[in-house]
Short mmCIF file of C-alpha atoms and ligand atoms in Angstrom, two decimals:
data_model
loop_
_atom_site.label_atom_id
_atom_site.label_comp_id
_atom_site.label_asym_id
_atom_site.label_seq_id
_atom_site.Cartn_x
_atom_site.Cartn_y
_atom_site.Cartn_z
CA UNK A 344 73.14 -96.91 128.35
CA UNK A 345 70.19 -95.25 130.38
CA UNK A 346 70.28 -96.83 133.75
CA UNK A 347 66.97 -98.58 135.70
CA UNK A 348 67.06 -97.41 139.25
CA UNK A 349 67.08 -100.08 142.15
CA UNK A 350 64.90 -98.85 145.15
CA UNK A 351 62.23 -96.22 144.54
CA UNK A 352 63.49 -93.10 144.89
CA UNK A 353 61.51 -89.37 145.11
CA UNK A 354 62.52 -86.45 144.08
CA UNK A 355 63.60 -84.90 147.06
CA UNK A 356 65.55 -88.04 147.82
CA UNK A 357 67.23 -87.78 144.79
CA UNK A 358 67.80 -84.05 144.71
CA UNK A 359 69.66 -84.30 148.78
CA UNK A 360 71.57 -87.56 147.95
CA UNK A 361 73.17 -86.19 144.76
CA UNK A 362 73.95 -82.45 146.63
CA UNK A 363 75.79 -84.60 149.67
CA UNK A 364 78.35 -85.52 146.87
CA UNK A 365 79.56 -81.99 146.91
CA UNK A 366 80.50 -81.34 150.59
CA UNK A 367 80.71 -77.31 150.00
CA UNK A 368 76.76 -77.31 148.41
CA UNK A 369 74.49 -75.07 150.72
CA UNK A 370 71.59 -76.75 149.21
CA UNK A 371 70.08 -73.97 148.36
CA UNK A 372 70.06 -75.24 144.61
CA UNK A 373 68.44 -78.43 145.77
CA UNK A 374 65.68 -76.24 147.68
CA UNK A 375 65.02 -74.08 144.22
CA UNK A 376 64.44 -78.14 142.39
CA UNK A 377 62.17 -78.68 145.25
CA UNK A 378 60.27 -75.71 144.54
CA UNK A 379 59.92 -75.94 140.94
CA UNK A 380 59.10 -79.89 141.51
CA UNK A 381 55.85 -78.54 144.17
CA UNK A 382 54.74 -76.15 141.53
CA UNK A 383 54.73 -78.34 138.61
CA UNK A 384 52.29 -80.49 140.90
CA UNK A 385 49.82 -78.32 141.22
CA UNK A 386 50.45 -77.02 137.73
CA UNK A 387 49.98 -80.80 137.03
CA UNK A 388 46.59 -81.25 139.26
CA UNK A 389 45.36 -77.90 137.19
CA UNK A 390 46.15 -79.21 133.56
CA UNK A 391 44.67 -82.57 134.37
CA UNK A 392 41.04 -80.87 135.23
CA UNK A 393 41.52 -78.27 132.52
CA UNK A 394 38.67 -79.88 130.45
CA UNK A 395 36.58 -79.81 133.82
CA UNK A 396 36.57 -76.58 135.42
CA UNK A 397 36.10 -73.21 133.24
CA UNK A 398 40.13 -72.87 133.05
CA UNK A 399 40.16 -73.32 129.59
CA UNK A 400 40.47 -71.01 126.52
CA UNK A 401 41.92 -67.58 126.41
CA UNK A 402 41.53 -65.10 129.24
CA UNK A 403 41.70 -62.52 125.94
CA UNK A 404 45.38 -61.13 126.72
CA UNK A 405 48.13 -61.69 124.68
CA UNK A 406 51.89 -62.29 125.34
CA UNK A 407 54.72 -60.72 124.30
CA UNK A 408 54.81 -62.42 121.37
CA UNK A 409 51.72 -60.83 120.27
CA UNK A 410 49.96 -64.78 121.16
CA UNK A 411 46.95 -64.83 122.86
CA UNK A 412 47.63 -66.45 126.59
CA UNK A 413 45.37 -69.52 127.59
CA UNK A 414 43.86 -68.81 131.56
CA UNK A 415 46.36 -72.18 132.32
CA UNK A 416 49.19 -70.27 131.17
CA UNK A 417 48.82 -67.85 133.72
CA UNK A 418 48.17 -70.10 136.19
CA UNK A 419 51.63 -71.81 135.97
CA UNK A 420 53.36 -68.42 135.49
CA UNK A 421 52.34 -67.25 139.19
CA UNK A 422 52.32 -71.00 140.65
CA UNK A 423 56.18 -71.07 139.44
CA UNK A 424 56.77 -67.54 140.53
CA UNK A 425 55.57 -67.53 144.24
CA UNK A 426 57.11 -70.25 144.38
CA UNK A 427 60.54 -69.40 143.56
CA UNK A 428 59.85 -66.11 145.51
CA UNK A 429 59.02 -68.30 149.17
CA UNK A 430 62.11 -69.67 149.34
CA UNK A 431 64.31 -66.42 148.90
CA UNK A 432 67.10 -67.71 147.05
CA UNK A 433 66.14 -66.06 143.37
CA UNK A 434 66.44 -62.84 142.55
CA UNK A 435 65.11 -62.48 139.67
CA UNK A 436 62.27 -64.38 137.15
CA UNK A 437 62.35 -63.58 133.13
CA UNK A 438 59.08 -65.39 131.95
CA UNK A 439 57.51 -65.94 128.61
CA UNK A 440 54.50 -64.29 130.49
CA UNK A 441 55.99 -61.34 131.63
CA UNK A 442 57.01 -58.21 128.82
CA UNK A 443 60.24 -57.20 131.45
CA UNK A 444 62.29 -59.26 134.23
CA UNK A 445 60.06 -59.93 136.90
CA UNK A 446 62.11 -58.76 140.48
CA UNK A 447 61.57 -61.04 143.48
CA UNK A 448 61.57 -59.30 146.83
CA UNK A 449 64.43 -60.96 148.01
CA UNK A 450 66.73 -59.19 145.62
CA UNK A 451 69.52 -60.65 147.51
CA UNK A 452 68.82 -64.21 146.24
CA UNK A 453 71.17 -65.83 144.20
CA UNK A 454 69.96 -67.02 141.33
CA UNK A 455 68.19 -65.81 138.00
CA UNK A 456 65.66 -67.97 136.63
CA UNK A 457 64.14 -68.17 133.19
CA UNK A 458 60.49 -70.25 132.68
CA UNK A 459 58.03 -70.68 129.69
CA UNK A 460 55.40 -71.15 132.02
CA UNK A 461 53.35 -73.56 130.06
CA UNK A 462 55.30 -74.27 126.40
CA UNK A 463 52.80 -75.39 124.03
CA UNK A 464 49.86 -73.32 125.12
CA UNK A 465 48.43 -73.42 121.95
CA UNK A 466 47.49 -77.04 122.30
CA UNK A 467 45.88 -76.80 125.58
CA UNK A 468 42.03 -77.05 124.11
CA UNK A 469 42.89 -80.58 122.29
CA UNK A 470 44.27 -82.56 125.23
CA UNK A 471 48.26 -82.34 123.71
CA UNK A 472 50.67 -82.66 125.62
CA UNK A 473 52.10 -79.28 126.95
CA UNK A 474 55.18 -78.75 129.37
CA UNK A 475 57.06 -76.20 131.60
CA UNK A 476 60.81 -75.29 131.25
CA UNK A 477 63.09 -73.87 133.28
CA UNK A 478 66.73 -72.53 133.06
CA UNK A 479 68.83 -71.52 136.32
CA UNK A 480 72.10 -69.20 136.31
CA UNK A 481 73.90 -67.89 138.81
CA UNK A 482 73.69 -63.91 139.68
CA UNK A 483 77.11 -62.56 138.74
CA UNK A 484 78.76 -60.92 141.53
CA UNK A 485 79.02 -56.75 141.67
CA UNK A 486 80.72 -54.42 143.55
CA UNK A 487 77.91 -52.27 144.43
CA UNK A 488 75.19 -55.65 144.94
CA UNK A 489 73.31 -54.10 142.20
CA UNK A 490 70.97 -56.76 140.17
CA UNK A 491 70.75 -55.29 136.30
CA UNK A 492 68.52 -57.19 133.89
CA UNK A 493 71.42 -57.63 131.37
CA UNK A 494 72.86 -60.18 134.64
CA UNK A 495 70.52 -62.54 133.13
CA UNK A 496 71.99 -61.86 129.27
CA UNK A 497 74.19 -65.03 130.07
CA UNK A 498 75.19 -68.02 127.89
CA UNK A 499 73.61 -71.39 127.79
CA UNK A 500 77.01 -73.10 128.49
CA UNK A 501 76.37 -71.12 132.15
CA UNK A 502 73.46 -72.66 133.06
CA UNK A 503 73.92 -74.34 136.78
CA UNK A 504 70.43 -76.37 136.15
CA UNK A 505 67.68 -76.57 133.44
CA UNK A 506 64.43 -79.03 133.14
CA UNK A 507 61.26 -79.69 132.03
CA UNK A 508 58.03 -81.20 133.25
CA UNK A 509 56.07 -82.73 130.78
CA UNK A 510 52.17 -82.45 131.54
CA UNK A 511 51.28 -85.69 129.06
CA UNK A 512 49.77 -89.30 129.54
CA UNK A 513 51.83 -89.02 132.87
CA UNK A 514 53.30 -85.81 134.12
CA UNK A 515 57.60 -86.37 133.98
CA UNK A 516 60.07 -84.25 135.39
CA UNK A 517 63.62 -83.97 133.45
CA UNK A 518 66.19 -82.10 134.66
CA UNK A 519 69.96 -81.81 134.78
CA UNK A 520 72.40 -79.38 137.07
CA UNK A 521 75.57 -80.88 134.41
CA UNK A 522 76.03 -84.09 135.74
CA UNK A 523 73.57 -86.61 133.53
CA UNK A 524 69.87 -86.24 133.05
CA UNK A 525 67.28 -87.79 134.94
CA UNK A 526 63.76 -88.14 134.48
CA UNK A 527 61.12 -88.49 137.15
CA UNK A 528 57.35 -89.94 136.82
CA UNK A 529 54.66 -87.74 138.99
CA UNK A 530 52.54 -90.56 141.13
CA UNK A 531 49.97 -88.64 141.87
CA UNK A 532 48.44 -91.64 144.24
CA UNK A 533 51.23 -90.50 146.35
CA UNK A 534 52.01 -86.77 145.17
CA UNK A 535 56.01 -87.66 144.80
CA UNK A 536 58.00 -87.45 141.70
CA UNK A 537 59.42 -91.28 141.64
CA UNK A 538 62.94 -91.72 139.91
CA UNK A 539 62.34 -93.70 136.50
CA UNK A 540 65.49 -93.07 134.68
CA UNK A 541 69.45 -92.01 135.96
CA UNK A 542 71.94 -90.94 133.34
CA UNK A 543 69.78 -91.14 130.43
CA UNK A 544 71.26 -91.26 127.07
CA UNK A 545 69.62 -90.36 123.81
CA UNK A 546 70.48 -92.72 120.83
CA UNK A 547 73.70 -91.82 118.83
CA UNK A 548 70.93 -91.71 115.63
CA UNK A 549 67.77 -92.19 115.83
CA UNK A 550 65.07 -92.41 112.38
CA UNK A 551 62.62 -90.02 113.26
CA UNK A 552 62.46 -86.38 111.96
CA UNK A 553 60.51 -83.27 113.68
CA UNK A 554 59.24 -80.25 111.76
CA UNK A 555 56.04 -78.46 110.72
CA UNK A 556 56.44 -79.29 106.77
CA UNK A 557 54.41 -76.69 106.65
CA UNK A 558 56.63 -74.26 106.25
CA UNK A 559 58.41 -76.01 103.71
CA UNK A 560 58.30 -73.62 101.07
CA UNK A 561 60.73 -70.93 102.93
CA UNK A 562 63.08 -73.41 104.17
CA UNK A 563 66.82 -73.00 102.86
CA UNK A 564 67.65 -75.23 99.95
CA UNK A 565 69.98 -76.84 102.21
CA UNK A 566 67.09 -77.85 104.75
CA UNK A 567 65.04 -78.97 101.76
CA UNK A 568 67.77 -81.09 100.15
CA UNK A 569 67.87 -82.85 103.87
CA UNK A 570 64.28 -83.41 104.52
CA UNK A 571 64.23 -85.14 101.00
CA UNK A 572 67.47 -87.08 101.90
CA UNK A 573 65.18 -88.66 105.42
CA UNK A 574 62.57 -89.51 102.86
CA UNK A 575 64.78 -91.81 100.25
CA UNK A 576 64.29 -95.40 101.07
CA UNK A 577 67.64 -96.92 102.79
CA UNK A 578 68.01 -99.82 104.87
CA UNK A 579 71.49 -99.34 105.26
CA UNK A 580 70.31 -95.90 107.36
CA UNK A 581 67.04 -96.93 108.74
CA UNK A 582 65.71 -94.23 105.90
CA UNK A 583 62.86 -93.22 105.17
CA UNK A 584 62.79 -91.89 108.53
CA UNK A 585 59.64 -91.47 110.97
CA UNK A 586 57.73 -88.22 110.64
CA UNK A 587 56.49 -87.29 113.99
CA UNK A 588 55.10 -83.47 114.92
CA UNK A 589 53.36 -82.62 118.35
CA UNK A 590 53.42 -78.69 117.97
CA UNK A 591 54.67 -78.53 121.60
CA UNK A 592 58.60 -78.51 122.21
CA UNK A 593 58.90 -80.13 125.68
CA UNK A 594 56.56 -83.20 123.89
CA UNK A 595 59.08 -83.26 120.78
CA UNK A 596 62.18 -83.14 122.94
CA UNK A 597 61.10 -85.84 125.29
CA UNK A 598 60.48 -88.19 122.68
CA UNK A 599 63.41 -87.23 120.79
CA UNK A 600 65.30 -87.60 124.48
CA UNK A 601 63.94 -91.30 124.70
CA UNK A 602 63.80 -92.57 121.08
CA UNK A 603 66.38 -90.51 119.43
CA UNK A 604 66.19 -88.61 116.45
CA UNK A 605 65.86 -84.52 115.52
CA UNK A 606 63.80 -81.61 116.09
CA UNK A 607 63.97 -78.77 113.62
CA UNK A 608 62.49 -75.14 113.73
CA UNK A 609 64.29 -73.07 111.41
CA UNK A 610 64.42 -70.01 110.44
CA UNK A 611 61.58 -68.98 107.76
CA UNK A 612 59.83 -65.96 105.94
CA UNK A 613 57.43 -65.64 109.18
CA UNK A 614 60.14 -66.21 111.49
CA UNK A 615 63.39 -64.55 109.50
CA UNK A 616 65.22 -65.59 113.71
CA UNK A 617 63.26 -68.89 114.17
CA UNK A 618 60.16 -68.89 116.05
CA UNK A 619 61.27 -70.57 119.51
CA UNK A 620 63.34 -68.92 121.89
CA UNK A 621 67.05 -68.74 123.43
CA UNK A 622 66.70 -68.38 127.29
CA UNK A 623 63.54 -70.50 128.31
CA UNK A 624 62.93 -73.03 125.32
CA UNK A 625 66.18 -73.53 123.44
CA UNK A 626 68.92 -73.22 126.15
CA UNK A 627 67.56 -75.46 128.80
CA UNK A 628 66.61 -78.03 126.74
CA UNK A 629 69.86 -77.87 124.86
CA UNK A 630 71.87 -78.39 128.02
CA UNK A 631 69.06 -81.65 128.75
CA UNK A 632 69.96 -83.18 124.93
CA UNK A 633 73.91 -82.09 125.45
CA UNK A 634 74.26 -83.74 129.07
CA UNK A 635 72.41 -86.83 127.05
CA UNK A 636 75.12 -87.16 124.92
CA UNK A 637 73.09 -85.14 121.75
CA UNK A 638 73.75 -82.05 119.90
CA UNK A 639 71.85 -78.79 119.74
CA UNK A 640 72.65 -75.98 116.93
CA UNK A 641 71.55 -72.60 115.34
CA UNK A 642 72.35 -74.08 112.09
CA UNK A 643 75.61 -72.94 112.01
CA UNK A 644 77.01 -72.62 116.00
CA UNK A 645 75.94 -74.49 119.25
CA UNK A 646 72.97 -72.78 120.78
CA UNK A 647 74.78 -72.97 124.26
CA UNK A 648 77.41 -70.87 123.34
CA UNK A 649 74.92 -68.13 121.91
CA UNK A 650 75.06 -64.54 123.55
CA UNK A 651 72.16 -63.50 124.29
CA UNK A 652 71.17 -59.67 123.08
CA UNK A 653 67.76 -59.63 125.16
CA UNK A 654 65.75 -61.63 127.58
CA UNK A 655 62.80 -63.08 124.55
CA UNK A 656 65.45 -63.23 121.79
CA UNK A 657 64.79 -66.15 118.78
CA UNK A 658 66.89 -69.02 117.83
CA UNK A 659 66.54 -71.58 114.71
CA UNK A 660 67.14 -75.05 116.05
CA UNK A 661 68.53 -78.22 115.30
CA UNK A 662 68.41 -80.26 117.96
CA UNK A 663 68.55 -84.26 118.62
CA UNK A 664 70.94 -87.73 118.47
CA UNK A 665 74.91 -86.52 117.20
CA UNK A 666 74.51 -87.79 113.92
CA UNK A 667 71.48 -86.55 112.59
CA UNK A 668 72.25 -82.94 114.00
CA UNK A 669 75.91 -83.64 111.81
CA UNK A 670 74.12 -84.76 108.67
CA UNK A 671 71.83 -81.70 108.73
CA UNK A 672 74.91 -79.65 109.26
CA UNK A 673 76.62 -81.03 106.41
CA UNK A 674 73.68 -80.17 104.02
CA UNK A 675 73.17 -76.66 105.47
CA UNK A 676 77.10 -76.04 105.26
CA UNK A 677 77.18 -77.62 101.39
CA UNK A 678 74.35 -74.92 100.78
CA UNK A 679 76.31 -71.90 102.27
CA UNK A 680 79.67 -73.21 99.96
CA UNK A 681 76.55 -73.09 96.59
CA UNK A 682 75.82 -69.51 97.52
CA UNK A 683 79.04 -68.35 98.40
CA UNK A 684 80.20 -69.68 94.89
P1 P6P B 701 54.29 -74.15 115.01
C1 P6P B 701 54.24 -73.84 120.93
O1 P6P B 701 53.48 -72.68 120.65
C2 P6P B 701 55.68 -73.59 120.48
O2 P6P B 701 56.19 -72.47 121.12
C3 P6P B 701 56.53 -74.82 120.73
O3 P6P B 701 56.15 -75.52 121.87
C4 P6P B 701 56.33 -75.64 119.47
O4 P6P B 701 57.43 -76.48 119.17
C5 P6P B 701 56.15 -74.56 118.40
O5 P6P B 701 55.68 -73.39 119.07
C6 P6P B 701 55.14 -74.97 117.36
O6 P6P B 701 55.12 -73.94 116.40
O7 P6P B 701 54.65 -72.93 114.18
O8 P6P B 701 54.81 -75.42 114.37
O9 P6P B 701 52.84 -74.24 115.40
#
């Protein structure tokens, strides 16, 4: 059961009473939160007079991903990045925005951090809701002190802290560093991020299904058979589910983190590895469904236990409440036995 805090509580509060439960914790974990939490407001204050100022529409570069990058998202990229680069305890950013690692000039710092600046770029020019995400690991230690990019090559299941701020009818902080989730509401009256939610808990099942159906024609027979199995009629199941789509992740993983439910992008003819990807989309907000008691998969294995190859690499995902990320794994699995046969 998510929990209703008492007294109000900021951010900062939050983040200093939950690091004096471990005694050894330099705090320098609870100063990188900070940091990302003062970015995101300003990233916040930006979004929210997008439609005012000239900050809109594409500055005509693209991304790595061969998409062309809205002004905003560049914005966010260096908001998050000098940042993280004041407080000298990263050594290292690996950004949607950025082709290569991006080196801080405290190489000495600590930890690697992974961003998508601004997730959901696309919708920017409609008023949707877009979000940042972020995914924290440790530097592994090495003899010589060297800092290699494949340091950041690390599983999810390492992550020491992932979150995501969600720039939408409110701007909400979620974030997790393995013990719970909780969410935070932005008042910007005050400039805090106010505590609404402590341990929150997505629904064991939840009736509402997320995927663009328009890609329906090079989903696996498996996927198909399930999509048409949400759509019979069955009280005893809560069927036919909800259909709900935003087009931006952090928006379709908040809702799915409050109402329940799951999230699908799998892979397809355009995107033969799935179109999202491992280190700053899937992985964080994996470990924020997983600490909520959900489930996040490939298809076939959990995304958090994924090796990463390189820094941008693509994951299908099935991601939500336990039992609807089981059921699609039973019709996925029943599809590999028909082929195999
Ligand atoms: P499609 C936004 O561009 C994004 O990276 C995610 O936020 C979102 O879930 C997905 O792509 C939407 O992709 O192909 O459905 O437009």
């Amino acid at each position: 059961m998510t929990k209703q805090p008492g007294k109000l509580r900021t951010l900062e509060e939050y983040i200093i009473q939950t690091q004096n439960r471990f005694p050894g914790a330099t705090g320098d974990l609870s100063q990188l939160l900070r940091d990302i939490g003062l970015a995101s407001k300003i990233i916040s204050r930006e979004v929210r007079k997008a439609g005012i100022t000239n900050i809109l529409g594409a500055d005509g570069s693209t991304n790595i991903h061969g998409e062309s990058v809205k002004k905003l998202d560049i914005f966010a990229d260096q908001q998050l990045i000098s940042a993280l680069d004041r407080s000298l305890i990263t050594c290292m950013v690996i950004s949607e925005e950025n082709d290569g690692v991006v080196r801080l000039h405290h190489e000495g710092g600590k930890y690697i951090v992974f961003l998508d600046p601004l997730d959901g770029s696309s919708n920017i020019d409609v008023n949707v809701s877009i979000g940042s995400i972020f995914s924290i690991y440790m530097r592994p230690a090495r003899h010589d002190g060297k800092l290699l990019e494949i340091d950041a090559l690390q599983q999810g299941l390492r992550q020491v802290a992932a979150g995501y701020v969600l720039y939408g009818s409110s701007t909400m902080m979620a974030y997790t560093t393995g013990m719970g989730v909780s969410l935070f509401t932005l008042d910007p009256s005050i400039g805090e991020f106010i505590l609404a939610m402590d341990d929150v808990m997505l629904p064991d099942h939840g009736n509402i299904y997320s995927i663009n159906e328009g890609s329906y024609n090079s989903w696996s027979p498996g996927l198909k058979k399930y999509i048409k199995y949400c759509q019979v009629e069955d009280p005893e199941t809560s069927r036919p589910y909800k259909a709900r789509y935003i087009g931006s992740m952090v928006a379709d993983i908040h809702r799915t983190l409050i109402k329940g439910g799951i999230f699908i992008y799998p892979e397809s003819s355009r995107y033969p590895n799935g179109k999202l990807r491992l280190m700053y989309e899937c992985n964080p907000l994996s470990f924020i469904i997983e600490q909520a008691g959900g489930l996040a998969i490939d298809g076939r294995n959990s995304i958090l236990e994924l090796q990463p190859e390189f820094i941008h690499q693509n994951t299908p995902i099935y991601i939500g409440s336990k039992q609807n990320v089981l059921k699609v794994q039973e019709f996925l699995k029943a599809e590999a036995v028909i082929e195999r046969a």
